[in-house]
Amino acid sequence: MKVMAFNARPDERAFFDHFSQSLDMDLTLQKDTLTLDNVALTRGYDGISCTCDLPAPILEKLAENGVRYVALRTIGYDNVDLKAAERLGIRVSHAGYSPYAVSNYTVMLMLMCTRRMAHILKRAELQDYSLKGKMGRDLSSCTVGVIGAGRIGTTVLKHLSGFGCKLL
């Protein structure tokens, strides 16, 4: 099987090497994003891997070039015209991340923002542990809205429920 990976980052190299050998794939890495301008590179490939948007025009060119499989290196597939992919006979898969891992990370970032963690860390580097001014606010006093209540959004809501904030 011939596969071309777009948006291939240096830190992904070991992963690509391992799976191309273990699955006996002919793999080509592209650092660029897949666009209509470079979709011709996929001619003769069975599949692609990417992190980019795949609207119908790109999918149509992929199908013309013989591509039948798209493996997204993203959590979801809302960046793909799935109706066009189905019509063209292109199978689409995406990465399966643990909703708990993503939710934990989300809540951590929220706490870091509300508590002004970047400012606190800078002051800690200077060994300044004084409490000058307001150091942030409690998540319990916030109203938090989650757009999209799929597996990850629902898990974020469950985790936030323990903080006492108002949830939308």
mmCIF file of C-alpha atoms in Angstrom:
data_model
loop_
_atom_site.group_PDB
_atom_site.id
_atom_site.type_symbol
_atom_site.label_atom_id
_atom_site.label_comp_id
_atom_site.label_asym_id
_atom_site.label_seq_id
_atom_site.Cartn_x
_atom_site.Cartn_y
_atom_site.Cartn_z
ATOM 1 C CA MET A 1 0.000 0.000 0.000
ATOM 2 C CA LYS A 2 1.289 3.468 -0.912
ATOM 3 C CA VAL A 3 0.517 6.249 1.553
ATOM 4 C CA MET A 4 1.438 9.934 1.572
ATOM 5 C CA ALA A 5 1.440 11.792 4.887
ATOM 6 C CA PHE A 6 0.882 15.552 4.688
ATOM 7 C CA ASN A 7 1.776 18.024 7.460
ATOM 8 C CA ALA A 8 4.371 15.502 8.632
ATOM 9 C CA ARG A 9 6.285 16.952 11.566
ATOM 10 C CA PRO A 10 9.788 15.860 12.630
ATOM 11 C CA ASP A 11 8.436 14.596 15.981
ATOM 12 C CA GLU A 12 6.148 12.178 14.099
ATOM 13 C CA ARG A 13 9.013 10.592 12.139
ATOM 14 C CA ALA A 14 9.579 7.658 14.533
ATOM 15 C CA PHE A 15 5.849 6.864 14.498
ATOM 16 C CA PHE A 16 5.720 6.937 10.692
ATOM 17 C CA ASP A 17 8.868 4.815 10.370
ATOM 18 C CA HIS A 18 7.578 2.206 12.822
ATOM 19 C CA PHE A 19 4.181 1.780 11.189
ATOM 20 C CA SER A 20 5.406 1.918 7.611
ATOM 21 C CA GLN A 21 7.785 -0.970 8.405
ATOM 22 C CA SER A 22 5.422 -3.017 10.552
ATOM 23 C CA LEU A 23 2.549 -2.651 8.052
ATOM 24 C CA ASP A 24 4.787 -2.991 4.972
ATOM 25 C CA MET A 25 3.713 0.403 3.599
ATOM 26 C CA ASP A 26 5.425 2.521 1.011
ATOM 27 C CA LEU A 27 5.247 5.843 2.871
ATOM 28 C CA THR A 28 6.102 9.307 1.579
ATOM 29 C CA LEU A 29 6.248 12.228 3.996
ATOM 30 C CA GLN A 30 5.259 15.741 2.951
ATOM 31 C CA LYS A 31 5.827 18.691 5.285
ATOM 32 C CA ASP A 32 3.304 20.802 3.351
ATOM 33 C CA THR A 33 -0.456 20.914 3.836
ATOM 34 C CA LEU A 34 -2.602 19.182 1.222
ATOM 35 C CA THR A 35 -4.234 21.771 -1.053
ATOM 36 C CA LEU A 36 -5.706 21.906 -4.541
ATOM 37 C CA ASP A 37 -2.317 23.190 -5.704
ATOM 38 C CA ASN A 38 -0.411 20.067 -4.639
ATOM 39 C CA VAL A 39 -3.083 17.345 -4.683
ATOM 40 C CA ALA A 40 -1.518 16.010 -7.913
ATOM 41 C CA LEU A 41 1.284 14.597 -5.731
ATOM 42 C CA THR A 42 -1.153 11.900 -4.555
ATOM 43 C CA ARG A 43 -1.492 10.306 -8.018
ATOM 44 C CA GLY A 44 -0.829 6.583 -7.640
ATOM 45 C CA TYR A 45 -1.238 6.547 -3.854
ATOM 46 C CA ASP A 46 -3.801 4.343 -2.108
ATOM 47 C CA GLY A 47 -4.196 6.561 0.925
ATOM 48 C CA ILE A 48 -3.186 9.766 2.636
ATOM 49 C CA SER A 49 -2.720 10.888 6.198
ATOM 50 C CA CYS A 50 -3.256 14.544 7.074
ATOM 51 C CA THR A 51 -4.405 17.135 9.583
ATOM 52 C CA CYS A 52 -5.995 19.510 7.066
ATOM 53 C CA ASP A 53 -9.424 20.452 5.754
ATOM 54 C CA LEU A 54 -10.810 18.145 3.069
ATOM 55 C CA PRO A 55 -13.651 19.857 1.204
ATOM 56 C CA ALA A 56 -15.362 18.201 -1.774
ATOM 57 C CA PRO A 57 -13.033 19.682 -4.461
ATOM 58 C CA ILE A 58 -9.936 18.177 -2.829
ATOM 59 C CA LEU A 59 -11.696 14.857 -2.222
ATOM 60 C CA GLU A 60 -12.755 14.742 -5.883
ATOM 61 C CA LYS A 61 -9.131 15.231 -6.986
ATOM 62 C CA LEU A 62 -7.995 12.580 -4.518
ATOM 63 C CA ALA A 63 -10.525 10.129 -5.963
ATOM 64 C CA GLU A 64 -9.385 10.946 -9.517
ATOM 65 C CA ASN A 65 -5.811 10.186 -8.411
ATOM 66 C CA GLY A 66 -6.825 6.778 -7.032
ATOM 67 C CA VAL A 67 -6.802 7.622 -3.326
ATOM 68 C CA ARG A 68 -9.340 5.483 -1.448
ATOM 69 C CA TYR A 69 -8.348 6.000 2.192
ATOM 70 C CA VAL A 70 -7.896 9.109 4.345
ATOM 71 C CA ALA A 71 -6.455 8.761 7.845
ATOM 72 C CA LEU A 72 -6.795 11.965 9.832
ATOM 73 C CA ARG A 73 -4.310 12.697 12.587
ATOM 74 C CA THR A 74 -6.928 14.761 14.420
ATOM 75 C CA ILE A 75 -9.535 14.071 17.077
ATOM 76 C CA GLY A 76 -12.596 14.557 14.905
ATOM 77 C CA TYR A 77 -13.572 14.678 11.273
ATOM 78 C CA ASP A 78 -15.629 17.876 11.109
ATOM 79 C CA ASN A 79 -12.980 19.196 8.698
ATOM 80 C CA VAL A 80 -13.984 16.638 6.056
ATOM 81 C CA ASP A 81 -16.933 16.704 3.661
ATOM 82 C CA LEU A 82 -18.106 13.214 4.654
ATOM 83 C CA LYS A 83 -20.969 13.155 2.161
ATOM 84 C CA ALA A 84 -18.533 13.816 -0.680
ATOM 85 C CA ALA A 85 -16.127 11.186 0.676
ATOM 86 C CA GLU A 86 -18.918 8.606 0.804
ATOM 87 C CA ARG A 87 -20.116 9.505 -2.680
ATOM 88 C CA LEU A 88 -16.557 9.126 -3.996
ATOM 89 C CA GLY A 89 -15.886 5.851 -2.179
ATOM 90 C CA ILE A 90 -13.182 7.293 0.059
ATOM 91 C CA ARG A 91 -13.018 5.805 3.545
ATOM 92 C CA VAL A 92 -12.178 8.253 6.341
ATOM 93 C CA SER A 93 -10.750 7.452 9.767
ATOM 94 C CA HIS A 94 -9.564 9.669 12.598
ATOM 95 C CA ALA A 95 -7.448 9.356 15.720
ATOM 96 C CA GLY A 96 -9.152 8.058 18.834
ATOM 97 C CA TYR A 97 -8.114 10.119 21.804
ATOM 98 C CA SER A 98 -9.334 9.352 25.299
ATOM 99 C CA PRO A 99 -12.088 11.833 26.189
ATOM 100 C CA TYR A 100 -10.698 11.799 29.738
ATOM 101 C CA ALA A 101 -7.206 12.815 28.612
ATOM 102 C CA VAL A 102 -8.526 15.661 26.452
ATOM 103 C CA SER A 103 -10.968 16.751 29.171
ATOM 104 C CA ASN A 104 -8.268 16.769 31.842
ATOM 105 C CA TYR A 105 -6.059 18.875 29.615
ATOM 106 C CA THR A 106 -8.932 21.268 28.892
ATOM 107 C CA VAL A 107 -9.743 21.764 32.564
ATOM 108 C CA MET A 108 -6.045 22.231 33.359
ATOM 109 C CA LEU A 109 -5.795 25.011 30.764
ATOM 110 C CA MET A 110 -8.956 26.636 32.119
ATOM 111 C CA LEU A 111 -7.533 26.609 35.642
ATOM 112 C CA MET A 112 -4.227 28.011 34.428
ATOM 113 C CA CYS A 113 -6.027 30.865 32.655
ATOM 114 C CA THR A 114 -8.378 31.763 35.506
ATOM 115 C CA ARG A 115 -5.568 31.653 38.068
ATOM 116 C CA ARG A 116 -3.155 33.606 35.790
ATOM 117 C CA MET A 117 -0.583 30.823 35.946
ATOM 118 C CA ALA A 118 1.808 32.338 33.377
ATOM 119 C CA HIS A 119 2.188 35.424 35.581
ATOM 120 C CA ILE A 120 2.641 33.288 38.695
ATOM 121 C CA LEU A 121 5.331 31.146 37.019
ATOM 122 C CA LYS A 122 7.251 34.239 35.881
ATOM 123 C CA ARG A 123 7.178 35.606 39.418
ATOM 124 C CA ALA A 124 8.285 32.247 40.819
ATOM 125 C CA GLU A 125 11.362 32.339 38.555
ATOM 126 C CA LEU A 126 12.289 35.591 40.323
ATOM 127 C CA GLN A 127 11.494 34.004 43.707
ATOM 128 C CA ASP A 128 8.779 36.609 44.217
ATOM 129 C CA TYR A 129 5.999 34.867 46.126
ATOM 130 C CA SER A 130 4.222 38.023 47.266
ATOM 131 C CA LEU A 131 0.481 38.395 46.738
ATOM 132 C CA LYS A 132 0.342 41.721 44.902
ATOM 133 C CA GLY A 133 -3.059 42.487 43.426
ATOM 134 C CA LYS A 134 -5.619 40.001 42.245
ATOM 135 C CA MET A 135 -4.084 36.660 41.315
ATOM 136 C CA GLY A 136 -7.002 35.391 39.288
ATOM 137 C CA ARG A 137 -10.433 34.112 40.044
ATOM 138 C CA ASP A 138 -11.992 30.894 41.210
ATOM 139 C CA LEU A 139 -13.565 28.648 38.621
ATOM 140 C CA SER A 140 -16.492 28.238 41.018
ATOM 141 C CA SER A 141 -17.509 31.858 40.358
ATOM 142 C CA CYS A 142 -17.527 31.386 36.577
ATOM 143 C CA THR A 143 -20.176 30.438 34.062
ATOM 144 C CA VAL A 144 -18.716 27.965 31.570
ATOM 145 C CA GLY A 145 -20.250 27.158 28.214
ATOM 146 C CA VAL A 146 -19.258 24.027 26.301
ATOM 147 C CA ILE A 147 -20.026 24.008 22.608
ATOM 148 C CA GLY A 148 -20.451 20.460 21.395
ATOM 149 C CA ALA A 149 -21.455 17.824 23.893
ATOM 150 C CA GLY A 150 -19.966 14.761 22.216
ATOM 151 C CA ARG A 151 -17.773 12.357 24.171
ATOM 152 C CA ILE A 152 -15.169 14.996 24.981
ATOM 153 C CA GLY A 153 -17.577 17.879 25.682
ATOM 154 C CA THR A 154 -19.700 15.688 27.959
ATOM 155 C CA THR A 155 -16.604 14.597 29.871
ATOM 156 C CA VAL A 156 -15.476 18.232 30.253
ATOM 157 C CA LEU A 157 -18.917 19.055 31.709
ATOM 158 C CA LYS A 158 -18.670 16.128 34.155
ATOM 159 C CA HIS A 159 -15.217 17.250 35.296
ATOM 160 C CA LEU A 160 -16.292 20.880 35.665
ATOM 161 C CA SER A 161 -19.357 19.927 37.707
ATOM 162 C CA GLY A 162 -17.063 19.300 40.684
ATOM 163 C CA PHE A 163 -15.837 22.894 40.653
ATOM 164 C CA GLY A 164 -19.247 24.381 41.371
ATOM 165 C CA CYS A 165 -19.346 26.637 38.326
ATOM 166 C CA LYS A 166 -22.516 27.313 36.353
ATOM 167 C CA LEU A 167 -22.519 25.101 33.253
ATOM 168 C CA LEU A 168 -24.134 25.859 29.918
#
